[in-house]
Amino acid sequence: MAQIIAIANQKGGVGKTTTAVNLAASLAVLKKRVLLVDMDSQGNATMGSGVQKNDLLYSITDVLLGEVPVETAITKSEVGYKVIGSNRELSGVELAIADQQGREFILKKALDSVRDSFDYIIIDCAPSLSLITVNALAAVDGVMIPMQCEYYALEGLADLTQTIDRIQQALNPDLQIIGVLRTMYDARNALTRDVSAELEQFFGKKLYDTVIPRNVRLAEAPAHGLPIIYFEKSSKGAVAYLNLAAEMLKKSKVKKGSHA
Ligand SMILES: Nc1ncnc2c1ncn2[C@@H]1O[C@H](COP(=O)(O)OP(=O)(O)OP(=O)(O)O)[C@@H](O)[C@H]1O
Ligand SMILES: [Mg+2]
């Protein structure tokens, strides 16, 4: 049964989508069956996976509105994993489902029927705490938080952990932070190192050892509709995301072992 993971942080531009796309691709390279769900009306994860957001027959919008079964909205990509795409139509969904009973659990229910077909379902969230993001956080086993090592990242930390606590209490008792990922990392920068040390203190083992360096190839790849591993596989960014996938798999193995 798939582990369902949201990539979330209310702060914009911290590398959520880059992480969602490249983690999905890296897990697929490691022979895992992966579904990437784009829950952002910007549709960046969709485009970054080489799927045209404006040509979608069905998107996550149709799933949330209950118009098609989730299986119908799954598209193949050329990059090793499957995608439920998104586009600007998603921005109208919030209003449409606002008065619906069980509105926070629509995605959770929908994903239930495909959970057995994948090893990982990765959900890319928008930088907000809309009902759409709440649907994502209610559906997952864990949330991965990408963070840029800058001063404002620390400022947003309390908000973010409070949000996660609130959702855990109200909607999803299983919700946990599975890991915190340092993105756009520049080891030469003293502030990066300071913030990084604070994150270590705050999150302890939840902070991934793997850091994602600032790498221009990571920023270029989406324009070609390709995860970095298919764009330039020897780049630092590609190696880093493969390492992240490997670290994640290793940690989940250790965890499973400890429960056995
Ligand atoms: N490690 C990196 N090195 C260089 N550029 C990066 C890296 N990670 C992300 N970027 C670039 O930074 C910008 C923001 O990244 P991304 O879109 O992944 O963030 P996001 O958190 O999904 O943003 P939003 O909150 O708008 O959804 C993008 O232009 C992306 O290409
Ligand atoms: Mg994004």
PDB file of N, CA and C in Angstrom, residues 22 24 38 51-52 70 132 146 175 185:
ATOM      1  N   ASN A  22      11.125  16.008  -8.520  1.00  0.00           N
ATOM      2  CA  ASN A  22      12.401  15.282  -8.568  1.00  0.00           C
ATOM      3  C   ASN A  22      12.459  14.118  -7.594  1.00  0.00           C
ATOM      4  N   ALA A  24       9.711  12.351  -6.966  1.00  0.00           N
ATOM      5  CA  ALA A  24       8.902  11.365  -7.701  1.00  0.00           C
ATOM      6  C   ALA A  24       9.758  10.649  -8.749  1.00  0.00           C
ATOM      7  N   ASP A  38      -0.755  16.844  -8.386  1.00  0.00           N
ATOM      8  CA  ASP A  38      -0.526  18.292  -8.370  1.00  0.00           C
ATOM      9  C   ASP A  38      -1.740  18.963  -7.732  1.00  0.00           C
ATOM     10  N   VAL A  51       3.772  17.088 -18.679  1.00  0.00           N
ATOM     11  CA  VAL A  51       2.347  16.951 -19.010  1.00  0.00           C
ATOM     12  C   VAL A  51       1.779  18.362 -19.212  1.00  0.00           C
ATOM     13  N   GLN A  52       1.126  18.568 -20.341  1.00  0.00           N
ATOM     14  CA  GLN A  52       0.610  19.901 -20.657  1.00  0.00           C
ATOM     15  C   GLN A  52      -0.627  20.209 -19.820  1.00  0.00           C
ATOM     16  N   VAL A  70     -10.973   8.610  -9.543  1.00  0.00           N
ATOM     17  CA  VAL A  70      -9.585   9.062  -9.550  1.00  0.00           C
ATOM     18  C   VAL A  70      -8.765   8.367 -10.642  1.00  0.00           C
ATOM     19  N   ILE A 132      -7.961  23.264  -0.178  1.00  0.00           N
ATOM     20  CA  ILE A 132      -7.299  22.297  -1.063  1.00  0.00           C
ATOM     21  C   ILE A 132      -6.075  21.706  -0.353  1.00  0.00           C
ATOM     22  N   PRO A 146      10.072  21.265   2.675  1.00  0.00           N
ATOM     23  CA  PRO A 146      11.288  21.862   2.135  1.00  0.00           C
ATOM     24  C   PRO A 146      11.480  23.256   2.738  1.00  0.00           C
ATOM     25  N   LEU A 175      -1.065  12.175  11.061  1.00  0.00           N
ATOM     26  CA  LEU A 175      -0.187  13.126  10.358  1.00  0.00           C
ATOM     27  C   LEU A 175       1.089  13.367  11.148  1.00  0.00           C
ATOM     28  N   TYR A 185      20.620  25.131  -1.026  1.00  0.00           N
ATOM     29  CA  TYR A 185      21.619  25.199   0.046  1.00  0.00           C
ATOM     30  C   TYR A 185      22.952  25.699  -0.504  1.00  0.00           C
TER      31      TYR A 185
END
